[in-house]
Coordinates of C-alpha atoms in Angstrom, one line a residue:
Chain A
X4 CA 64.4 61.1 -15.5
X5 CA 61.5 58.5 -15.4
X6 CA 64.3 55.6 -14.8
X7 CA 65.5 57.8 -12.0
X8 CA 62.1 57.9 -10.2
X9 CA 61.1 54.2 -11.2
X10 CA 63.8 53.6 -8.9
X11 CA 63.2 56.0 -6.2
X12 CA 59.6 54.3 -6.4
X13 CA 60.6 51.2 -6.1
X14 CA 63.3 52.2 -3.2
X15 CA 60.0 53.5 -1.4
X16 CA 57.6 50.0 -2.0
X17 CA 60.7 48.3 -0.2
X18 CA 60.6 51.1 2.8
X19 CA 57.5 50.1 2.9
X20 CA 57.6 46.6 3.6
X21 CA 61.0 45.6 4.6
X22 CA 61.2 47.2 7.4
X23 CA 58.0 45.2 8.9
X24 CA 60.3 41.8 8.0
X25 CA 63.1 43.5 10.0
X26 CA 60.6 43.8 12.8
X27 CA 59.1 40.6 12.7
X28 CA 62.5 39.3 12.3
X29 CA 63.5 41.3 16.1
X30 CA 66.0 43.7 14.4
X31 CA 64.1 46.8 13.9
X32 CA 62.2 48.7 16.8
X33 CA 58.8 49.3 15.9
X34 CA 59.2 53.1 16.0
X35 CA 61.9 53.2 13.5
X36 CA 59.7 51.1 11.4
X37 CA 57.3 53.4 11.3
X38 CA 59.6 56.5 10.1
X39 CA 60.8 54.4 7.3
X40 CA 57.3 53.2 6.4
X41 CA 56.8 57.2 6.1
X42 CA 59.3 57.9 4.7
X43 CA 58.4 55.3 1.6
X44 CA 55.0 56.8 1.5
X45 CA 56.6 60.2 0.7
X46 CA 59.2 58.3 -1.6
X47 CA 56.2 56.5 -3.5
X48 CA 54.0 59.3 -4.1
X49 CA 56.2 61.6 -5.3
X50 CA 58.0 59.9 -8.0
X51 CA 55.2 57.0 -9.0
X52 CA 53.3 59.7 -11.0
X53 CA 56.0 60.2 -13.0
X54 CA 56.2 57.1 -14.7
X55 CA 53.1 55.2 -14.0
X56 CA 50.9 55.0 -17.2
X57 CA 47.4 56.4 -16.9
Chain B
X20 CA 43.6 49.5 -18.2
X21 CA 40.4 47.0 -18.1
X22 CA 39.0 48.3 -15.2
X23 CA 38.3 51.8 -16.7
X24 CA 37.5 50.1 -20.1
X25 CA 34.9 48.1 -18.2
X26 CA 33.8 51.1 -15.9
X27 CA 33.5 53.0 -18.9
X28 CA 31.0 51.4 -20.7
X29 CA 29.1 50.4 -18.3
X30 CA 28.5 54.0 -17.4
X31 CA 27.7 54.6 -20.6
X32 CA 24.9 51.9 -20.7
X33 CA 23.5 53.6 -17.3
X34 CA 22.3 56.4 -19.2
X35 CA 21.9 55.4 -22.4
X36 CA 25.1 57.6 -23.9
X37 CA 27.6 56.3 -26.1
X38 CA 31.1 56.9 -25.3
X39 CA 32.7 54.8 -28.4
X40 CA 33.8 51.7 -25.7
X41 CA 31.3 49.2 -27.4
X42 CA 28.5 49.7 -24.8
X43 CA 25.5 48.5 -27.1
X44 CA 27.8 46.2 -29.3
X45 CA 29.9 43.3 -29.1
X46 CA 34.0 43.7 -28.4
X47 CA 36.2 43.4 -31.6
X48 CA 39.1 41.1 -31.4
X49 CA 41.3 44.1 -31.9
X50 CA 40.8 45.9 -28.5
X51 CA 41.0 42.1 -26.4
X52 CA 43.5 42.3 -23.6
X53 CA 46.0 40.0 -22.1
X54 CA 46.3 38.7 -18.9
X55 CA 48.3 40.6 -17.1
X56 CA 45.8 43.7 -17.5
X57 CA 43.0 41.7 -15.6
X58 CA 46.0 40.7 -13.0
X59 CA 46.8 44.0 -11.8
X60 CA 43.1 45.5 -12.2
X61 CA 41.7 42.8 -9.7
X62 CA 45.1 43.1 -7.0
X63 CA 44.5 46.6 -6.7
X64 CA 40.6 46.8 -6.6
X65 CA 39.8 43.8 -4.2
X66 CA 42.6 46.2 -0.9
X67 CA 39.8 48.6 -0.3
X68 CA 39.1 50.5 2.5
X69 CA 36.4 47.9 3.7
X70 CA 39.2 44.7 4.1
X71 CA 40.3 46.5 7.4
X72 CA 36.6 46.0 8.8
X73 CA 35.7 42.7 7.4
X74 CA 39.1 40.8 8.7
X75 CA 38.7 41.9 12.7
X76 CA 34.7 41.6 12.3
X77 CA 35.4 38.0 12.3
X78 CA 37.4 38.4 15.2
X79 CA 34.6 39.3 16.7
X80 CA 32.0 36.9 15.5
X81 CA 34.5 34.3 17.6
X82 CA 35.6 32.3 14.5
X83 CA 38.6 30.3 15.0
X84 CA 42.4 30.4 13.2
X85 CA 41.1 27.3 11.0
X86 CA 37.9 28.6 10.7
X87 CA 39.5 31.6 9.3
X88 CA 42.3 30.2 7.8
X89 CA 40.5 27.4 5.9
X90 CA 37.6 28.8 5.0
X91 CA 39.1 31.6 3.6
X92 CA 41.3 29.8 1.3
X93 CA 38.6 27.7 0.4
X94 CA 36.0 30.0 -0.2
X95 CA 38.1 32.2 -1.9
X96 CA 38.8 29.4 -4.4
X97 CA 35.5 29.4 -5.4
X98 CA 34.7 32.4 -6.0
X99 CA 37.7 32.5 -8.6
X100 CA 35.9 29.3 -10.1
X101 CA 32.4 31.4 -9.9
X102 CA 34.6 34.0 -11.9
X103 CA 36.4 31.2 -14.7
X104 CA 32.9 29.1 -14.8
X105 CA 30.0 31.0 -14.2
X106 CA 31.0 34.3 -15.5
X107 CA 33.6 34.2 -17.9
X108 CA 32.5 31.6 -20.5
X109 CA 29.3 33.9 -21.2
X110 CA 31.5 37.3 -21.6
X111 CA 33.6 36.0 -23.9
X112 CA 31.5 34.3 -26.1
X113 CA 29.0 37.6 -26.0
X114 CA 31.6 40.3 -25.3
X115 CA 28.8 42.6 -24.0
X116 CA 28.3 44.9 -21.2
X117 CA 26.6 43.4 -18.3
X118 CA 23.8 46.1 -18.5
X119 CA 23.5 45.5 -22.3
X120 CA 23.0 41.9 -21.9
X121 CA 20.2 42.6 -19.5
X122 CA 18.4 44.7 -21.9
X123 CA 17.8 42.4 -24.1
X124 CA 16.9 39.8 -22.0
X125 CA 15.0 41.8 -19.8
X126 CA 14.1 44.8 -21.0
X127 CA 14.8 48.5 -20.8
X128 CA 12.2 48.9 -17.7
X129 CA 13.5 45.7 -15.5
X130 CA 16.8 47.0 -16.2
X131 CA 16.3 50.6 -15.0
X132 CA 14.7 48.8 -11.9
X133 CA 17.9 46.9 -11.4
X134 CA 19.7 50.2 -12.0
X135 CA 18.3 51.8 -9.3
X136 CA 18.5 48.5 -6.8
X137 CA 22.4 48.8 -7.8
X138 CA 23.0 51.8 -7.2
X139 CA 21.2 52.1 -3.8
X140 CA 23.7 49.5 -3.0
X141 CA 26.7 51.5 -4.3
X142 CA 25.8 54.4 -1.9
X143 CA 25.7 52.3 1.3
X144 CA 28.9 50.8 -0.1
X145 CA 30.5 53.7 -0.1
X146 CA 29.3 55.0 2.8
X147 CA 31.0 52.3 4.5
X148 CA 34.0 53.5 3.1
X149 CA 33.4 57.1 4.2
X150 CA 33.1 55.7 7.6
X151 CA 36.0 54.0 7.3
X152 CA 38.2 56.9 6.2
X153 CA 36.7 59.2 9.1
X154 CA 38.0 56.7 11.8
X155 CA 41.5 57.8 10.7
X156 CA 40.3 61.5 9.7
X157 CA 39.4 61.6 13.4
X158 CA 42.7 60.5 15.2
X159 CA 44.3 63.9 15.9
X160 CA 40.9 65.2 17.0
X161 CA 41.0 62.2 19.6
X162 CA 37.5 61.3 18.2
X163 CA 35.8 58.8 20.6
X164 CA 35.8 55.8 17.7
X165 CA 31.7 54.3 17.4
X166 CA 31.8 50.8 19.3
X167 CA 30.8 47.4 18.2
X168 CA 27.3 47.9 18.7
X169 CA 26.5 51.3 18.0
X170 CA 23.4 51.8 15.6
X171 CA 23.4 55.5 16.7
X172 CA 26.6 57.8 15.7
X173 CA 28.0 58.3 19.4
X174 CA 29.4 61.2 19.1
X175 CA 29.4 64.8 17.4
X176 CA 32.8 64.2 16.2
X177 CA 32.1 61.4 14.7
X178 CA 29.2 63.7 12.5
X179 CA 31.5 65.8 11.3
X180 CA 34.1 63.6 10.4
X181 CA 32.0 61.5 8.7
X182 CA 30.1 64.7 6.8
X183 CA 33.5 66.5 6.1
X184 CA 35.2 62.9 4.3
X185 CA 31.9 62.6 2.8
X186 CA 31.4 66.1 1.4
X187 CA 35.3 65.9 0.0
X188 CA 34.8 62.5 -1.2
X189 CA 31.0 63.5 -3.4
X190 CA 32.5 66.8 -4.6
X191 CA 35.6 65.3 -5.7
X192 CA 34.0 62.3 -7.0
X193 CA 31.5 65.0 -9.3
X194 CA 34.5 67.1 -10.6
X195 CA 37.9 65.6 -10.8
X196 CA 36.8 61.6 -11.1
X197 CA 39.4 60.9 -13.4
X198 CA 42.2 62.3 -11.3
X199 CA 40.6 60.1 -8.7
X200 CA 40.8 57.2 -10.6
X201 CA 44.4 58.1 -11.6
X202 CA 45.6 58.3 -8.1
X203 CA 44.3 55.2 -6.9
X204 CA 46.0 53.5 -9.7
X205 CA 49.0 54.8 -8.2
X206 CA 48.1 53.9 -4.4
X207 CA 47.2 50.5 -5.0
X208 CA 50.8 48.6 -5.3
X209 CA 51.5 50.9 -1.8
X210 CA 48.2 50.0 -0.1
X211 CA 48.4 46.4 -0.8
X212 CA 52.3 46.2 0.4
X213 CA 51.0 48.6 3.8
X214 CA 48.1 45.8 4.1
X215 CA 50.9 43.1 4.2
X216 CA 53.4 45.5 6.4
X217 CA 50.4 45.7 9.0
X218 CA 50.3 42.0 9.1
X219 CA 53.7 41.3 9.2
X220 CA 55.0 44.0 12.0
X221 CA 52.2 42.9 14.5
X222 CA 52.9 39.2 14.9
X223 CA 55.6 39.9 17.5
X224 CA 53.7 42.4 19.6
X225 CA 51.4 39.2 19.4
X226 CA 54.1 37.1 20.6
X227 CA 55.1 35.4 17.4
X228 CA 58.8 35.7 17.7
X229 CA 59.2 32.2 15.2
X230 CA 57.1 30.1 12.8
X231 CA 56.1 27.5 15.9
X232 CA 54.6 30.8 17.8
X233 CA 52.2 31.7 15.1
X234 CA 49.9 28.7 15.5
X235 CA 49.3 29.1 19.6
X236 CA 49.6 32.6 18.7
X237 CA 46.4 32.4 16.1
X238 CA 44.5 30.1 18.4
X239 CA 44.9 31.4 22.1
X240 CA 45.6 35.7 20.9
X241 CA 43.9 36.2 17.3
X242 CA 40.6 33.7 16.5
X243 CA 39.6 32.8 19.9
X244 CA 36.5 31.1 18.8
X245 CA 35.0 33.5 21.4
X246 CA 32.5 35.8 20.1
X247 CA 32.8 39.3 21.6
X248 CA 30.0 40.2 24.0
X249 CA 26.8 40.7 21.7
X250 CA 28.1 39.1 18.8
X251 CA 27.1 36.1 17.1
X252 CA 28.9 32.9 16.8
X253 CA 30.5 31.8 13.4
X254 CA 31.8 29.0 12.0
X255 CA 34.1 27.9 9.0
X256 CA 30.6 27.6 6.9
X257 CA 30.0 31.2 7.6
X258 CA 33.6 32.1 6.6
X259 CA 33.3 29.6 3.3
X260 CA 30.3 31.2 2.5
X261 CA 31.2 34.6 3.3
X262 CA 34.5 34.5 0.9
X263 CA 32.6 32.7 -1.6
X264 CA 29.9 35.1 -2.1
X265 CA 31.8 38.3 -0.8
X266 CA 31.7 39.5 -4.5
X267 CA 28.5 37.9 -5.5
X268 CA 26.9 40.3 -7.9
X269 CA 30.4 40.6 -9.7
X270 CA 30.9 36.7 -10.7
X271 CA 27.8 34.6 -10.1
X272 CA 25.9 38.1 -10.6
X273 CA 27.8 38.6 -13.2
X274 CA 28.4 42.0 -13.2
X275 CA 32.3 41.4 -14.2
X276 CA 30.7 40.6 -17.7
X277 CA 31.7 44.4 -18.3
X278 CA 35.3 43.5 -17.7
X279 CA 36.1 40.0 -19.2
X280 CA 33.8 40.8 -22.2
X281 CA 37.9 42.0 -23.4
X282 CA 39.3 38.8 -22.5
X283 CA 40.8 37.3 -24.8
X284 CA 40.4 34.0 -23.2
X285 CA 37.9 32.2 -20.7
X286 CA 41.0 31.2 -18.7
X287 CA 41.7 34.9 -17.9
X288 CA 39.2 34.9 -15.1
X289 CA 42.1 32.9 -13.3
X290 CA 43.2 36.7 -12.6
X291 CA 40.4 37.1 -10.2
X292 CA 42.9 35.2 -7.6
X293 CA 45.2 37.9 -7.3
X294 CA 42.4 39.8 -6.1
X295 CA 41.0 37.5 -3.6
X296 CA 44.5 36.2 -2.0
X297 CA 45.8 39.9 -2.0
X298 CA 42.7 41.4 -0.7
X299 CA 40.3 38.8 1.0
X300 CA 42.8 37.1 1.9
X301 CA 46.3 38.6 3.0
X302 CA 44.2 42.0 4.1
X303 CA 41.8 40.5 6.0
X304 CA 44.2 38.4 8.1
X305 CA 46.2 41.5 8.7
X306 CA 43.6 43.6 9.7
X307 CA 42.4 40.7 12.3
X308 CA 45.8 40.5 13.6
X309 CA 45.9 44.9 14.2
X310 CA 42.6 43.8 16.1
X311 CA 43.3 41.0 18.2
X312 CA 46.5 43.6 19.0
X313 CA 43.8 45.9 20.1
X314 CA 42.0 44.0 22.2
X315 CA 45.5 42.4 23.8
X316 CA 46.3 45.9 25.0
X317 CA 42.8 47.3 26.3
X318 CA 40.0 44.1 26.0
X319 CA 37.5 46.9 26.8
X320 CA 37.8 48.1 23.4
X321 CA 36.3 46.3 20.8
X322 CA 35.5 49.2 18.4
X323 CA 36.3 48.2 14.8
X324 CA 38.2 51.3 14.0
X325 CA 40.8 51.5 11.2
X326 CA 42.6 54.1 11.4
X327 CA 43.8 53.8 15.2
X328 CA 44.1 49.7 14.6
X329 CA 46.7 50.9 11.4
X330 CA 48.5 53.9 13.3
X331 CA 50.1 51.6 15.9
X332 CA 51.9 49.5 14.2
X333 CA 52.9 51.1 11.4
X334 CA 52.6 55.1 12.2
X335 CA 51.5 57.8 10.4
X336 CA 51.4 55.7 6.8
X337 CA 48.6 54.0 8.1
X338 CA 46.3 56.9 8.9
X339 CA 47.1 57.6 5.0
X340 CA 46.4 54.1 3.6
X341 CA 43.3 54.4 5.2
X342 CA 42.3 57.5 4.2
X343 CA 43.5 56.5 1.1
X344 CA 41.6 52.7 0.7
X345 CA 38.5 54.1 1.8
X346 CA 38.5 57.4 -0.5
X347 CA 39.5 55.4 -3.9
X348 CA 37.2 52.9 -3.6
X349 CA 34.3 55.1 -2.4
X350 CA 35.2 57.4 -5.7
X351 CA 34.3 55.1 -8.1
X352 CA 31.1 53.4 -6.1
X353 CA 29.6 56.9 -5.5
X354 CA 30.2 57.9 -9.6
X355 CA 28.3 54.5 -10.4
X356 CA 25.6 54.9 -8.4
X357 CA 25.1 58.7 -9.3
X358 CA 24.9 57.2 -13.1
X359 CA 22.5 54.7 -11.9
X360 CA 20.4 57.1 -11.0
X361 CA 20.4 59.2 -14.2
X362 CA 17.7 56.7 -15.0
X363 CA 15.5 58.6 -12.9
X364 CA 16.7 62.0 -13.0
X365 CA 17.4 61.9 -16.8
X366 CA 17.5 65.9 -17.1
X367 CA 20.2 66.0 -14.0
X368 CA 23.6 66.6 -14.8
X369 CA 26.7 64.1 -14.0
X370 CA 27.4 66.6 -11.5
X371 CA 24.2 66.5 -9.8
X372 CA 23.5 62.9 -9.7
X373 CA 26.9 62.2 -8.3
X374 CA 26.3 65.1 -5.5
X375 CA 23.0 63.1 -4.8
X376 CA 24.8 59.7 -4.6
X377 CA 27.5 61.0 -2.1
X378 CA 24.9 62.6 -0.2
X379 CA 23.4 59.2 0.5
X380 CA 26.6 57.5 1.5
X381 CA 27.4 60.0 3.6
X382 CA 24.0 60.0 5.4
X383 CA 24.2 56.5 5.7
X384 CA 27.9 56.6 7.2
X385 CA 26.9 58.4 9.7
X386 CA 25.4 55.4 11.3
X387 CA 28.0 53.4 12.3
X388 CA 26.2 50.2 12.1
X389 CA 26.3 50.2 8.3
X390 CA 30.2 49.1 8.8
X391 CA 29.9 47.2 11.9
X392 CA 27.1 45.0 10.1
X393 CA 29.4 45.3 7.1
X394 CA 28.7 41.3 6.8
X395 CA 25.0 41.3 6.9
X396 CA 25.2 44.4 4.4
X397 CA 27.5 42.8 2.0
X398 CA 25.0 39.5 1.7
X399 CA 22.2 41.1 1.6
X400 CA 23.9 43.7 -1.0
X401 CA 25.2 40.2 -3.4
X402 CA 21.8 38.5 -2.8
X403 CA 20.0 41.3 -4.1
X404 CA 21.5 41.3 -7.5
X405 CA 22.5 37.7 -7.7
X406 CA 19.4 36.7 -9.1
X407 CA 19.6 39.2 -12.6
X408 CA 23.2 37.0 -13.2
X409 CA 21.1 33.6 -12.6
X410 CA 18.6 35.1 -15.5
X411 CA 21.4 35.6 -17.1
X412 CA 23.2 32.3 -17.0
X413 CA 20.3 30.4 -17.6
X414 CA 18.8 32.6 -20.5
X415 CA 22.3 31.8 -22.4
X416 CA 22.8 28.1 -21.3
X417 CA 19.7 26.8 -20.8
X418 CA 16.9 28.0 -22.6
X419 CA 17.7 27.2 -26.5
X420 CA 18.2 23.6 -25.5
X421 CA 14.6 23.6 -23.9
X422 CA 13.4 25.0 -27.5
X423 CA 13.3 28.6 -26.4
X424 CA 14.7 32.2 -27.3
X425 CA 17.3 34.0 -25.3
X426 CA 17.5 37.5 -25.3
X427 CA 13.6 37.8 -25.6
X428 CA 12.9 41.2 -24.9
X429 CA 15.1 42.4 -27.7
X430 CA 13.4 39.6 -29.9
X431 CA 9.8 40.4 -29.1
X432 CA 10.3 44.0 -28.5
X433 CA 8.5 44.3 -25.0
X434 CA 10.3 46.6 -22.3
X435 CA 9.8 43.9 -19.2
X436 CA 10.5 40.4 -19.3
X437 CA 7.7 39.3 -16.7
X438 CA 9.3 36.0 -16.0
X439 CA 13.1 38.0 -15.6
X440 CA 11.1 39.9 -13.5
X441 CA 9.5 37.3 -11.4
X442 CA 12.8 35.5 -10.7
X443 CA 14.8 38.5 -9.2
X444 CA 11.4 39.3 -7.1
X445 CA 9.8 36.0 -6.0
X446 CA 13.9 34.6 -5.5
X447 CA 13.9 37.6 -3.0
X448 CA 10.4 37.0 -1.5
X449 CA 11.5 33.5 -0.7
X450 CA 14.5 34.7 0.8
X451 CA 13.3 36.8 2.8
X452 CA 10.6 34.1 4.0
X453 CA 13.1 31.7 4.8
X454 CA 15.4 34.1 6.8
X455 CA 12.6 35.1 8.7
X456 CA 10.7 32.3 9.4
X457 CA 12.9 29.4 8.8
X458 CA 15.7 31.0 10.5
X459 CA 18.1 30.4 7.4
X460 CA 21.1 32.7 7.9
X461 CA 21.6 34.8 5.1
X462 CA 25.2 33.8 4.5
X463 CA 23.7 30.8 3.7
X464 CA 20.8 31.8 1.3
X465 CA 22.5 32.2 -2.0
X466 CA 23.0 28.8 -3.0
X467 CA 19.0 27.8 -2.5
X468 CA 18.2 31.3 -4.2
X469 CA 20.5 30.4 -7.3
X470 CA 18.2 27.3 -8.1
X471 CA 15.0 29.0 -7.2
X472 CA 15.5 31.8 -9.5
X473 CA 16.3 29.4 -12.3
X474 CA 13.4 27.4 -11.8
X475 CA 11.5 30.6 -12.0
X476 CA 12.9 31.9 -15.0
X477 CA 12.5 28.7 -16.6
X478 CA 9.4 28.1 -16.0
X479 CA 8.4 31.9 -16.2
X480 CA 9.9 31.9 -19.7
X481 CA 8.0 28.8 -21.0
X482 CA 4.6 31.1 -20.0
X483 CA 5.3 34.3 -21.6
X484 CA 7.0 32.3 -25.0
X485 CA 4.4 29.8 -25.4
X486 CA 1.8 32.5 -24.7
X487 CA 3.5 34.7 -28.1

């Protein structure tokens, strides 16, 4: 189970910040960029408190 | 895992209670931590809610892309030198609490004094980072954001936003600090990476479409060199200086004494970087670019306002890193300060004082000038304290090679150290004097106030030793 969200954590760090390189790079719209950022954020919160030591 | 030993014990110390994390004795070799627990304490604690003000308030004080740059790579450096040479060397051959150390050189009274200095500080501190919060706690209300130069809150909705994150932050801070303190661990690796996505989806809204665009970009979009209207100009000595003595009371202040007293090694202090590339470096350079994309789309408004600066560019993730930067910093700085003042309200509870504490930030924040002068409130707020850490150095260094004691006041027993004393007041004293009437700038006040509190102590020291 904690494996499962370290990885689901670490999917939502990357939504987080690769989509800003996709957008600097002039392949992502800015809008979409923000839905995926979201999306991480959601992604992030929910599983990092699983695993993360106090 | 060292921040909360460190934040710990020096609660503990505040008011006088022992919580078993070596508060009134040296650290045993046994509970010394490695690197990598100092790395990850100072990357998450140095992305706070206040990088998104600092980085477009230069912006605005017309500094230019080298000034900016430059200076902040520079003056970064030094401060992680302040941290490996200044601070370091003494905490891990003494291993003590800052506040410990200062009792006995000082004495229980001076300290409580120093207390109470500190934690005034930590209230306006975190009322900056209520203010902060509110600006993105106010979005969907359509709040009219506090301008540049607003002294006066401009707005009712800006009251209540600022009362309503401030009540939430004080009560939560009193009750469930812990679970505060928890969940920022867990925001931090997510703010940090939001601090860089900022930076990074912005550039081509700028125009930076390549690597050659970003220099014409930085020069002609970002850092101008033109002051906004009202603003002072700055230079790269104000940006050195600023970077260098951002974090003043925590290295040449040494207040980080409380957290590399479990170091195992002086060379540890190296860790400080991560905090001052990630935050006061990276952070502030994004939030400056969200800025200068303000000002390209509307030049009329120059409000330094986080949370609508974050939201367009990267959405709805912004308004929450934020809220989010602001509200785990201010948690801690409000719980300091409300055990700061324990000292003076000994029979209040950790409730109480804490209540009292937020109550005060949040007065404060409701003047938005405390975060558009967050400059001028962040020198004054190191040169304050910086003095204490001079005391400090120089009662460890210097005095036993000039034939006298350190650590006098636990040696003779008294409860003020006049010539401690005289150092952190007359080093003020003469500040203030030459800011006011020799037109020194304050960013540039430290490095004269170092020497002239050391002279002070020295000589103050000789007096009261010779004299017993």
């Amino acid at each position: 189970m904690k494996t499962i969200c370290k990885t689901i954590s670490y999917v939502g760090l990357l939504a987080t910040v690769l989509p800003s390189i996709l957008v600097l790079c002039g392949v992502m719209q800015l809008d979409t960029h923000k839905t995926i950022m979201w999306i991480g954020m959601v992604l992030w919160f929910v599983t990092a408190p699983v695993w993360m030591k106090k | 895992m060292a921040k909360e030993l460190a934040m710990n014990a020096s609660e503990a110390v505040d008011t006088g209670t022992d919580t078993g994390e070596y508060e009134r004795e040296s650290v045993p070799k046994s509970r010394l931590l490695g690197f990598r627990s100092f790395l990850g304490m100072y990357a998450g604690e140095h992305a706070a809610g206040t990088e998104f003000m600092i980085g477009p308030l230069f912006v605005t004080y017309g500094v230019s892309a080298f000034d900016v740059l430059v200076g902040l790579l520079l003056g970064n450096l030094m401060a992680v030198l302040s941290w490996r040479f200044l601070c370091a060397p003494i905490a891990v051959r003494v291993r003590q609490t800052l506040y410990y150390q200062l009792e006995r050189i000082c004495g229980k009274h001076l300290v409580s004094l120093y207390n109470l200095a500190n934690g005034l500080m930590f209230c306006f501190l975190a009322g900056a980072m209520v203010s902060v919060s509110a600006t993105a706690v106010g979005i969907p209300f359509h709040m009219t954001m506090p301008g540049l130069g607003d002294w006066l809150p401009n707005s009712i909705g800006w009251i209540v936003a600022v009362i309503g994150v401030g009540a939430v932050i004080s009560i939560v801070a009193a009750l469930g600090y812990d679970a505060v303190a928890r969940f920022a661990n867990i925001a931090s690796p997510w703010m940090v990476l939001v601090f860089l996505a900022c930076g990074l989806a912005v550039l081509p809204q700028l125009g930076v479409h390549s690597l050659k665009d970003f220099w014409p970009v930085a020069n002609k979009v970002v850092w101008t060199g033109v002051p906004i209207a009202g603003q002072a100009k700055y230079g790269f000595w104000h940006v050195f200086c600023f970077a260098w003595f951002c974090n003043l009371a925590m290295h040449v202040g040494m207040s980080d004494l409380s957290i590399f007293r479990f170091a195992k090694k002086t060379k540890y202090a190296y860790a400080s970087a991560a905090g001052m590339y990630v935050g006061h470096y990276m952070a502030w350079i994004s939030a400056a670019l969200l800025y200068a994309h303000q000002l390209m789309l509307d030049p009329t408004n120059t409000a330094v306002a986080p949370g609508p600066m974050a939201v367009s560019i990267v959405g709805f993730a912004g308004a929450v890193c934020v809220i989010v930067a602001g509200w785990t910093t201010a948690n801690p700085t409000i719980y300091r300060a409300g055990l700061a003042f324990q000292i003076i309200f000994k029979k209040w509870s950790r409730f109480r004082v804490t209540i009292l504490a937020g109550t005060l930030a949040t007065i404060g924040a409701i003047f938005p000038a405390l975060v558009m002068k967050l400059l001028d409130f962040v020198s004054i707020y190191g040169l304050i304290l910086m003095p204490m850490g001079t005391v400090i150095f120089i009662d460890f260094w210097v005095l036993p090679k000039l034939g006298m004691k350190s650590f006098y006041a636990e040696v003779s027993g008294i409860n003020i150290n006049w010539a401690a004393g005289a150092a952190w007041i007359l080093t003020l004293l003469i500040c203030l004097f030459l800011a006011l009437q020799a037109g020194v700038q304050k960013f540039f006040l430290f490095i004269p106030a170092w020497f002239i509190a050391a002279v002070i102590y020295m000589i103050g020291s000789r007096m009261i030793q010779k004299n017993s």
